[in-house]
CSV table of C-alpha atoms in Angstrom, one decimal:
chain,number,residue,atom,x,y,z
A,1,MET,CA,52.9,-22.1,27.7
A,2,ARG,CA,50.7,-23.5,26.3
A,3,GLN,CA,48.8,-26.3,25.1
A,4,ARG,CA,50.9,-28.4,27.0
A,5,SER,CA,49.8,-40.8,38.8
A,6,LEU,CA,52.6,-39.5,40.5
A,7,ILE,CA,56.0,-40.7,41.0
A,8,ALA,CA,57.6,-40.1,44.3
A,9,ILE,CA,61.2,-39.8,44.8
A,10,THR,CA,65.9,-39.7,44.8
A,11,ALA,CA,68.0,-37.5,42.5
A,12,ALA,CA,71.2,-36.5,40.7
A,13,LEU,CA,72.6,-33.5,39.0
A,14,ALA,CA,73.9,-34.1,35.5
A,15,ALA,CA,75.4,-32.0,32.7
A,16,GLY,CA,74.0,-28.7,34.1
A,17,ALA,CA,70.5,-30.0,34.4
A,18,LEU,CA,68.7,-31.8,37.1
A,19,THR,CA,68.1,-35.4,36.2
A,20,LEU,CA,66.2,-37.3,38.7
A,21,THR,CA,65.7,-40.9,39.9
A,22,ALA,CA,62.6,-42.5,41.3
A,23,CYS,CA,61.3,-44.0,44.5
A,24,GLY,CA,58.3,-43.5,46.7
A,25,SER,CA,54.7,-44.4,46.3
A,26,ARG,CA,52.3,-44.3,43.4
A,27,ASP,CA,48.7,-45.2,42.8
A,28,ASP,CA,47.7,-47.1,39.7
A,29,ASP,CA,45.5,-44.2,38.7
A,30,GLY,CA,48.3,-41.7,38.8
A,31,GLY,CA,47.7,-40.4,42.3
A,32,SER,CA,50.2,-39.9,45.1
A,33,ASP,CA,49.8,-40.1,48.9
A,34,SER,CA,52.0,-37.0,48.9
A,35,GLY,CA,53.5,-38.0,52.3
A,36,ASN,CA,52.1,-37.9,55.8
A,37,GLY,CA,49.9,-35.0,56.5
A,38,GLY,CA,47.8,-33.5,59.2
A,39,GLY,CA,45.3,-36.3,59.0
A,40,GLY,CA,41.6,-35.6,59.1
A,41,THR,CA,40.2,-34.3,55.8
A,42,THR,CA,41.8,-35.2,52.4
A,43,VAL,CA,42.0,-32.4,49.8
A,44,VAL,CA,43.0,-33.4,46.3
A,45,ILE,CA,45.0,-31.2,44.0
A,46,GLY,CA,44.5,-32.2,40.5
A,47,VAL,CA,47.3,-32.0,37.9
A,48,ASP,CA,46.7,-31.9,34.2
A,49,ALA,CA,49.7,-32.1,31.9
A,50,PRO,CA,51.2,-34.1,29.0
A,51,LEU,CA,52.6,-37.1,30.9
A,52,THR,CA,53.3,-39.1,27.8
A,53,GLY,CA,54.3,-38.1,24.2
A,54,ASP,CA,56.6,-35.4,22.8
A,55,LEU,CA,55.9,-32.9,25.5
A,56,SER,CA,56.2,-35.2,28.5
A,57,ALA,CA,59.5,-33.8,29.7
A,58,LEU,CA,57.7,-30.6,30.6
A,59,GLY,CA,54.6,-32.3,31.8
A,60,LEU,CA,56.4,-34.6,34.2
A,61,GLY,CA,58.3,-31.7,35.7
A,62,ILE,CA,55.0,-30.0,36.3
A,63,LYS,CA,53.5,-33.1,38.0
A,64,ASN,CA,56.5,-33.8,40.2
A,65,SER,CA,56.8,-30.2,41.4
A,66,ALA,CA,53.1,-30.0,42.3
A,67,ASP,CA,53.6,-33.3,44.2
A,68,LEU,CA,56.5,-31.8,46.1
A,69,ALA,CA,54.4,-28.9,47.2
A,70,ALA,CA,51.7,-31.2,48.5
A,71,LYS,CA,54.3,-33.4,50.3
A,72,THR,CA,55.9,-30.2,51.9
A,73,ALA,CA,52.5,-29.0,53.1
A,74,ASN,CA,51.7,-32.3,54.6
A,75,LYS,CA,55.1,-32.6,56.3
A,76,GLU,CA,54.9,-29.0,57.7
A,77,LYS,CA,51.1,-29.4,58.5
A,78,THR,CA,50.5,-26.1,56.7
A,79,VAL,CA,46.8,-26.5,56.9
A,80,ASP,CA,45.7,-28.0,60.3
A,81,GLY,CA,43.5,-31.1,59.8
A,82,ILE,CA,44.1,-31.3,56.0
A,83,THR,CA,46.1,-33.9,54.1
A,84,PHE,CA,46.8,-32.9,50.5
A,85,LYS,CA,46.9,-35.6,47.8
A,86,VAL,CA,47.8,-35.1,44.2
A,87,GLU,CA,45.9,-36.8,41.3
A,88,ALA,CA,47.6,-36.4,37.9
A,89,LEU,CA,45.9,-36.9,34.6
A,90,ASP,CA,47.6,-37.1,31.2
A,91,ASP,CA,46.2,-34.7,28.6
A,92,GLN,CA,48.8,-35.8,25.9
A,93,GLY,CA,48.9,-32.2,24.8
A,94,GLN,CA,45.5,-32.5,23.2
A,95,PRO,CA,42.6,-30.1,24.0
A,96,SER,CA,39.9,-32.8,23.7
A,97,VAL,CA,41.7,-35.0,26.2
A,98,GLY,CA,42.2,-32.0,28.5
A,99,GLN,CA,38.5,-31.3,28.4
A,100,GLN,CA,37.7,-34.9,29.4
A,101,ASN,CA,40.2,-34.7,32.2
A,102,ALA,CA,38.6,-31.5,33.4
A,103,THR,CA,35.3,-33.3,33.6
A,104,LYS,CA,36.9,-36.1,35.6
A,105,LEU,CA,38.4,-33.8,38.1
A,106,VAL,CA,35.2,-31.9,38.6
A,107,ALA,CA,33.4,-35.2,39.3
A,108,ASP,CA,35.7,-35.8,42.2
A,109,ASP,CA,34.3,-33.9,45.2
A,110,GLU,CA,37.7,-34.0,47.0
A,111,VAL,CA,39.4,-31.9,44.3
A,112,LEU,CA,39.5,-28.3,45.4
A,113,GLY,CA,42.1,-27.0,42.9
A,114,VAL,CA,43.9,-28.0,39.7
A,115,VAL,CA,47.5,-27.3,38.6
A,116,GLY,CA,47.9,-27.1,34.8
A,117,PRO,CA,47.7,-27.4,32.0
A,118,LEU,CA,50.9,-26.9,30.0
A,119,ASN,CA,49.4,-25.9,26.6
A,120,SER,CA,47.3,-22.8,26.1
A,121,SER,CA,45.1,-24.7,23.6
A,122,VAL,CA,44.4,-27.3,26.3
A,123,GLY,CA,43.7,-24.5,28.8
A,124,GLU,CA,41.1,-23.0,26.5
A,125,SER,CA,39.3,-26.4,26.4
A,126,MET,CA,39.2,-26.7,30.2
A,127,GLN,CA,38.3,-23.2,31.4
A,128,LYS,CA,34.5,-23.4,31.0
A,129,VAL,CA,34.3,-26.8,32.6
A,130,PHE,CA,36.2,-25.7,35.7
A,131,ASP,CA,34.4,-22.3,35.9
A,132,THR,CA,31.0,-23.8,35.8
A,133,ALA,CA,31.9,-26.1,38.7
A,134,LYS,CA,33.6,-23.2,40.5
A,135,LEU,CA,36.8,-25.2,40.6
A,136,VAL,CA,40.0,-23.1,40.7
A,137,GLU,CA,42.7,-23.8,38.1
A,138,VAL,CA,46.2,-22.4,38.3
A,139,SER,CA,48.4,-22.9,35.2
A,140,PRO,CA,52.2,-22.8,35.6
A,141,ALA,CA,52.7,-22.5,31.9
A,142,ASN,CA,49.8,-21.1,29.8
A,143,THR,CA,51.0,-17.9,28.2
A,144,ASN,CA,48.3,-16.9,25.6
A,145,PRO,CA,46.9,-13.5,26.7
A,146,SER,CA,43.3,-14.4,25.7
A,147,LEU,CA,42.9,-16.9,28.5
A,148,THR,CA,42.8,-14.2,31.1
A,149,GLN,CA,42.1,-11.0,29.1
A,150,GLY,CA,39.6,-12.2,26.5
A,151,VAL,CA,40.0,-12.7,22.7
A,152,ASP,CA,40.1,-8.9,22.2
A,153,TRP,CA,42.8,-8.4,24.8
A,154,GLN,CA,44.8,-6.0,22.6
A,155,THR,CA,41.9,-3.5,22.5
A,156,LYS,CA,39.7,-4.3,25.4
A,157,LYS,CA,40.7,-6.6,28.3
A,158,VAL,CA,37.8,-8.6,29.8
A,159,ARG,CA,38.4,-11.5,32.1
A,160,PRO,CA,36.5,-14.5,30.7
A,161,TYR,CA,36.6,-16.9,33.7
A,162,LYS,CA,36.9,-16.0,37.4
A,163,SER,CA,38.3,-19.5,38.3
A,164,TYR,CA,41.3,-19.3,36.0
A,165,PHE,CA,44.7,-18.1,37.3
A,166,ARG,CA,48.3,-18.5,36.2
A,167,THR,CA,51.8,-18.1,37.7
A,168,ALA,CA,53.5,-17.7,34.3
A,169,THR,CA,53.5,-14.3,32.6
A,170,THR,CA,51.9,-13.9,29.1
A,171,ASP,CA,53.0,-13.8,25.5
A,172,ALA,CA,51.8,-10.1,25.4
A,173,ILE,CA,55.1,-9.6,27.3
A,174,GLN,CA,57.2,-12.6,26.2
A,175,GLY,CA,57.0,-12.0,22.4
A,176,PRO,CA,57.9,-8.4,22.6
A,177,PHE,CA,60.7,-9.1,25.1
A,178,ALA,CA,62.2,-11.5,22.6
A,179,ALA,CA,61.9,-9.0,19.8
A,180,GLN,CA,63.7,-6.4,21.8
A,181,TYR,CA,66.6,-8.8,22.6
A,182,VAL,CA,66.9,-9.9,19.0
A,183,TYR,CA,66.8,-6.4,17.6
A,184,ASN,CA,68.7,-4.4,20.3
A,185,ASP,CA,71.1,-7.0,21.7
A,186,SER,CA,71.7,-9.4,18.9
A,187,LYS,CA,71.4,-6.6,16.3
A,188,LYS,CA,69.3,-8.7,13.9
A,189,ARG,CA,67.3,-6.9,11.3
A,190,LYS,CA,65.7,-9.5,9.0
A,191,VAL,CA,63.6,-12.2,10.5
A,192,PHE,CA,61.8,-15.2,9.0
A,193,VAL,CA,58.8,-16.0,11.2
A,194,ILE,CA,57.5,-19.6,11.5
A,195,ASP,CA,54.7,-21.0,13.7
A,196,ASP,CA,52.9,-24.3,14.3
A,197,LYS,CA,49.4,-22.8,13.9
A,198,LYS,CA,48.5,-23.7,17.6
A,199,THR,CA,47.1,-21.2,20.1
A,200,TYR,CA,50.4,-20.8,21.8
A,201,GLY,CA,52.7,-20.7,18.9
A,202,ALA,CA,50.7,-18.5,16.5
A,203,GLY,CA,49.9,-16.1,19.3
A,204,LEU,CA,53.6,-15.8,20.4
A,205,ALA,CA,54.8,-15.4,16.8
A,206,ALA,CA,52.2,-12.6,16.4
A,207,THR,CA,53.3,-10.6,19.4
A,208,PHE,CA,57.0,-11.0,18.5
A,209,THR,CA,56.4,-9.9,14.9
A,210,GLN,CA,54.4,-6.8,16.0
A,211,GLU,CA,57.2,-5.6,18.3
A,212,PHE,CA,60.1,-6.5,15.9
A,213,LYS,CA,58.5,-4.4,13.1
A,214,LYS,CA,57.8,-1.5,15.5
A,215,LEU,CA,61.5,-1.5,16.4
A,216,GLY,CA,62.4,-1.2,12.7
A,217,GLY,CA,63.1,-4.8,11.8
A,218,LYS,CA,61.9,-6.4,8.6
A,219,VAL,CA,59.9,-9.7,8.2
A,220,VAL,CA,61.4,-11.3,5.1
A,221,GLY,CA,59.2,-14.4,5.2
A,222,THR,CA,56.5,-16.3,7.1
A,223,GLU,CA,55.5,-19.9,7.1
A,224,HIS,CA,53.2,-22.3,9.1
A,225,ILE,CA,54.4,-25.8,9.7
A,226,ASN,CA,52.5,-29.0,10.4
A,227,PRO,CA,53.4,-30.0,14.0
A,228,ASP,CA,52.8,-33.6,13.2
A,229,THR,CA,55.7,-33.9,10.8
A,230,LYS,CA,59.5,-33.7,11.4
A,231,ASP,CA,60.4,-32.9,7.7
A,232,PHE,CA,61.0,-29.2,7.4
A,233,ASN,CA,63.4,-29.2,4.4
A,234,ALA,CA,61.0,-27.1,2.3
A,235,VAL,CA,60.7,-24.3,4.8
A,236,ALA,CA,64.4,-24.5,5.6
A,237,THR,CA,65.1,-23.8,1.9
A,238,LYS,CA,62.8,-20.8,2.0
A,239,VAL,CA,64.6,-19.5,5.0
A,240,LYS,CA,67.9,-19.9,3.2
A,241,ASN,CA,66.7,-18.1,0.1
A,242,SER,CA,65.0,-15.2,2.1
A,243,GLY,CA,68.3,-13.7,3.3
A,244,ALA,CA,67.0,-13.7,6.9
A,245,ASP,CA,69.6,-13.2,9.6
A,246,VAL,CA,67.4,-14.8,12.3
A,247,VAL,CA,64.4,-17.2,12.5
A,248,TYR,CA,61.7,-16.8,15.1
A,249,TYR,CA,59.7,-19.9,15.8
A,250,GLY,CA,56.3,-19.9,17.6
A,251,GLY,CA,55.9,-23.4,18.9
A,252,GLU,CA,57.4,-26.2,21.0
A,253,TYR,CA,60.6,-28.1,21.2
A,254,PRO,CA,59.6,-31.4,19.4
A,255,GLN,CA,59.4,-29.4,16.2
A,256,ALA,CA,61.8,-26.6,16.9
A,257,GLY,CA,64.8,-29.0,17.4
A,258,PRO,CA,64.5,-30.7,14.0
A,259,LEU,CA,63.6,-27.4,12.4
A,260,SER,CA,66.7,-25.7,13.7
A,261,LYS,CA,68.9,-28.6,12.5
A,262,GLN,CA,67.4,-28.6,9.0
A,263,ILE,CA,67.7,-24.8,8.6
A,264,LYS,CA,71.4,-25.0,9.3
A,265,ALA,CA,71.8,-28.0,7.0
A,266,ALA,CA,70.1,-26.0,4.2
A,267,GLY,CA,72.9,-23.5,4.5
A,268,ALA,CA,71.3,-20.8,6.7
A,269,LYS,CA,73.8,-20.5,9.5
A,270,ILE,CA,71.5,-18.2,11.6
A,271,PRO,CA,70.0,-18.6,15.1
A,272,VAL,CA,66.6,-19.9,15.7
A,273,VAL,CA,64.8,-18.1,18.5
A,274,GLY,CA,61.7,-19.3,20.3
A,275,GLY,CA,59.7,-18.9,23.5
A,276,ASP,CA,59.4,-21.0,26.6
A,277,GLY,CA,58.0,-23.8,24.5
A,278,ILE,CA,61.4,-24.6,23.2
A,279,TYR,CA,63.3,-24.0,26.5
A,280,SER,CA,63.9,-27.7,27.3
A,281,ALA,CA,67.0,-29.9,27.4
A,282,ASP,CA,65.2,-32.0,24.8
A,283,PHE,CA,65.4,-29.1,22.2
A,284,ILE,CA,69.2,-29.3,22.5
A,285,LYS,CA,69.1,-33.1,22.0
A,286,LEU,CA,67.0,-32.7,18.9
A,287,ALA,CA,68.8,-29.8,17.4
A,288,GLY,CA,72.2,-31.4,17.9
A,289,ALA,CA,75.5,-29.5,17.6
A,290,SER,CA,74.0,-27.1,15.1
A,291,GLY,CA,71.7,-25.7,17.9
A,292,THR,CA,74.6,-23.8,19.4
A,293,GLY,CA,73.7,-20.1,19.4
A,294,ASP,CA,69.9,-20.7,19.3
A,295,LEU,CA,67.9,-18.6,21.8
A,296,ALA,CA,64.8,-19.1,23.9
A,297,THR,CA,62.9,-16.8,26.2
A,298,SER,CA,61.2,-18.3,29.3
A,299,VAL,CA,59.1,-17.0,32.1
A,300,GLY,CA,60.8,-15.7,35.2
A,301,ALA,CA,64.4,-15.8,36.3
A,302,PRO,CA,66.5,-19.0,36.2
A,303,VAL,CA,65.3,-21.1,39.1
A,304,GLU,CA,68.8,-22.2,39.9
A,305,GLU,CA,69.9,-18.6,40.3
A,306,LEU,CA,67.0,-17.4,42.6
A,307,PRO,CA,67.8,-17.4,46.3
A,308,SER,CA,64.1,-18.2,46.9
A,309,ALA,CA,64.4,-21.4,44.9
A,310,LYS,CA,67.3,-23.0,46.7
A,311,GLU,CA,65.1,-24.9,49.1
A,312,PHE,CA,62.9,-26.1,46.2
A,313,VAL,CA,65.9,-27.3,44.2
A,314,ALA,CA,67.4,-29.1,47.2
A,315,ASN,CA,64.1,-30.7,48.2
A,316,TYR,CA,63.4,-31.9,44.6
A,317,LYS,CA,66.8,-33.5,44.5
A,318,THR,CA,66.3,-35.1,48.0
A,319,GLU,CA,62.9,-36.5,47.0
A,320,GLY,CA,64.5,-38.2,44.0
A,321,TYR,CA,62.0,-37.7,41.2
A,322,LYS,CA,63.4,-39.5,38.1
A,323,GLU,CA,62.6,-36.6,35.8
A,324,ALA,CA,63.9,-33.0,35.8
A,325,TYR,CA,61.7,-30.2,37.0
A,326,GLU,CA,62.3,-28.5,33.7
A,327,ALA,CA,61.1,-25.0,32.7
A,328,TYR,CA,57.9,-25.0,34.7
A,329,GLY,CA,58.9,-26.8,37.9
A,330,GLY,CA,59.1,-23.7,40.1
A,331,TYR,CA,55.9,-22.3,38.6
A,332,SER,CA,54.1,-25.6,39.2
A,333,TYR,CA,55.2,-25.7,42.8
A,334,ASP,CA,54.0,-22.2,43.3
A,335,SER,CA,50.7,-23.0,41.5
A,336,ALA,CA,50.1,-25.9,43.9
A,337,TRP,CA,51.2,-23.8,46.9
A,338,ALA,CA,48.7,-21.0,45.8
A,339,ILE,CA,46.0,-23.6,46.0
A,340,ILE,CA,47.2,-24.7,49.4
A,341,GLU,CA,47.3,-21.1,50.7
A,342,ALA,CA,43.7,-20.6,49.4
A,343,VAL,CA,42.5,-23.7,51.1
A,344,LYS,CA,44.2,-22.6,54.3
A,345,LYS,CA,42.4,-19.3,54.2
A,346,VAL,CA,39.0,-21.0,53.6
A,347,VAL,CA,39.6,-23.4,56.5
A,348,GLU,CA,40.7,-20.7,58.9
A,349,ASP,CA,37.7,-18.6,58.0
A,350,ASN,CA,35.3,-21.5,58.7
A,351,ASP,CA,36.4,-22.5,62.2
A,352,GLY,CA,39.1,-24.9,61.2
A,353,LYS,CA,37.0,-27.0,58.7
A,354,LEU,CA,36.0,-27.0,55.1
A,355,PRO,CA,32.7,-25.4,54.3
A,356,ASP,CA,30.1,-27.1,52.1
A,357,ASP,CA,30.8,-24.6,49.3
A,358,ALA,CA,34.6,-25.0,49.6
A,359,ARG,CA,35.3,-24.8,45.9
A,360,ALA,CA,33.6,-21.5,45.4
A,361,LYS,CA,35.3,-20.2,48.6
A,362,VAL,CA,38.7,-21.3,47.3
A,363,VAL,CA,38.2,-19.4,44.0
A,364,ASP,CA,37.4,-16.3,46.0
A,365,ALA,CA,40.4,-16.8,48.3
A,366,MET,CA,42.8,-17.3,45.4
A,367,GLN,CA,42.3,-13.7,44.2
A,368,SER,CA,44.0,-12.4,47.3
A,369,VAL,CA,46.6,-15.1,47.7
A,370,SER,CA,50.1,-13.6,48.2
A,371,PHE,CA,53.3,-15.3,49.3
A,372,ASP,CA,57.0,-15.5,48.7
A,373,GLY,CA,57.3,-18.5,46.4
A,374,VAL,CA,60.0,-20.4,44.5
A,375,THR,CA,59.8,-18.0,41.6
A,376,GLY,CA,59.6,-14.9,43.7
A,377,LYS,CA,56.5,-13.0,44.9
A,378,VAL,CA,53.4,-14.9,43.9
A,379,SER,CA,50.1,-12.9,43.6
A,380,PHE,CA,47.5,-12.3,41.0
A,381,ASP,CA,46.1,-9.2,39.3
A,382,GLU,CA,42.5,-8.4,38.4
A,383,PHE,CA,42.6,-10.8,35.4
A,384,GLY,CA,44.1,-13.7,37.3
A,385,ASP,CA,47.5,-13.1,35.7
A,386,ALA,CA,50.8,-13.3,37.7
A,387,THR,CA,52.0,-10.0,39.0
A,388,ASN,CA,55.6,-11.2,38.4
A,389,LYS,CA,56.4,-10.1,34.9
A,390,GLN,CA,60.1,-11.2,34.8
A,391,LEU,CA,61.5,-13.0,31.8
A,392,THR,CA,64.9,-14.5,30.8
A,393,VAL,CA,66.7,-15.0,27.5
A,394,TYR,CA,68.7,-18.3,27.2
A,395,ALA,CA,71.3,-19.3,24.7
A,396,VAL,CA,72.5,-22.8,23.8
A,397,GLU,CA,76.2,-22.9,24.7
A,398,ASN,CA,78.3,-26.1,25.1
A,399,GLY,CA,75.3,-28.3,24.9
A,400,ALA,CA,73.3,-26.6,27.6
A,401,TRP,CA,71.0,-23.6,28.1
A,402,LYS,CA,72.8,-20.6,29.6
A,403,SER,CA,70.9,-17.5,30.8
A,404,VAL,CA,72.2,-14.4,29.0
A,405,LYS,CA,69.7,-11.7,30.0
A,406,SER,CA,66.9,-11.3,32.6
A,407,GLY,CA,64.5,-8.4,32.9
A,408,THR,CA,61.0,-7.2,32.2
A,409,TYR,CA,59.4,-5.9,29.0
A,410,THR,CA,59.3,-2.2,28.7
A,411,GLY,CA,56.7,-1.3,26.1
């Protein structure tokens, strides 16, 4: 997704979602010792995500999962002579803060890779800073296509930054995938499209709209909302009067939950559909009982259902983080592990030690990284995009998200 330190560890399963408890070590500046490693040289993996504020549920899941990857690498001595340490910075979901964080991470010579951010708009603000410093960045959540394929990606794909990669698939796939489900599976024909005007939300709504119209659906209304408010009664009334049989929302759960609730209260008893930005347990809390039947797409297959993720889920529980790994936990772990694999390659190619130009070498190594990760096969194409294009549709049922269809977009 999107625009979107460390706590270490003890956990519990609750109400169909992982809810986690805390213990372990934490630095005052947000860093973690990430367990006992191979000694010798310390390599820092930076994490940038919203650790406070409305989107912190997703951000904390990203942070904890990256921490788990570092701890695992240290425990298993994945890179001989290297101890991995995580330093997490809070971007508050704000591009300007993300850019400041990027500058801080670049200034720390021990940082050889960064996991994050959550939000595509934050990602936009960080890319040039990292690329200039030849510091690799692997986002588990950014989905806007322009970050890897350029602003004109629909007509001419050009990779803007060599140092930027992501393990999540893009909205060029996610939006159309949702449109196909809404039109073909849910049999909806009249949609009211709403977005929050942010990079992620507006881009996702646009790709959904294009595919829905191509399939034969009709857009009966559009609206932009202010993400800083929670009063959506005016737009809810417009939805009711439009005769729409479904609403598509491009944005994130802090607004989507109240929006869904108010649309139903206005008399439009129709589902609200969104992307991975609303796929959070917090959406269900905010939408209340009226959220039943709402839909969200998210990247990949459900982590709990992947054989490759069983170890991750078990280890996350054992480590006891107090927050759930949420939608991007598996992708965050894989993003951090991709950095670990790239560092391993660089060290092995340099007689067991880090070269002076380690950052640039890690960027080069990342392009050919390939491994079986939590989310499946992890590798990157010529744009730095994930080669794993799978997506899943989830529905709110009995107060929880339930997967209803997984697959890939067929254009």
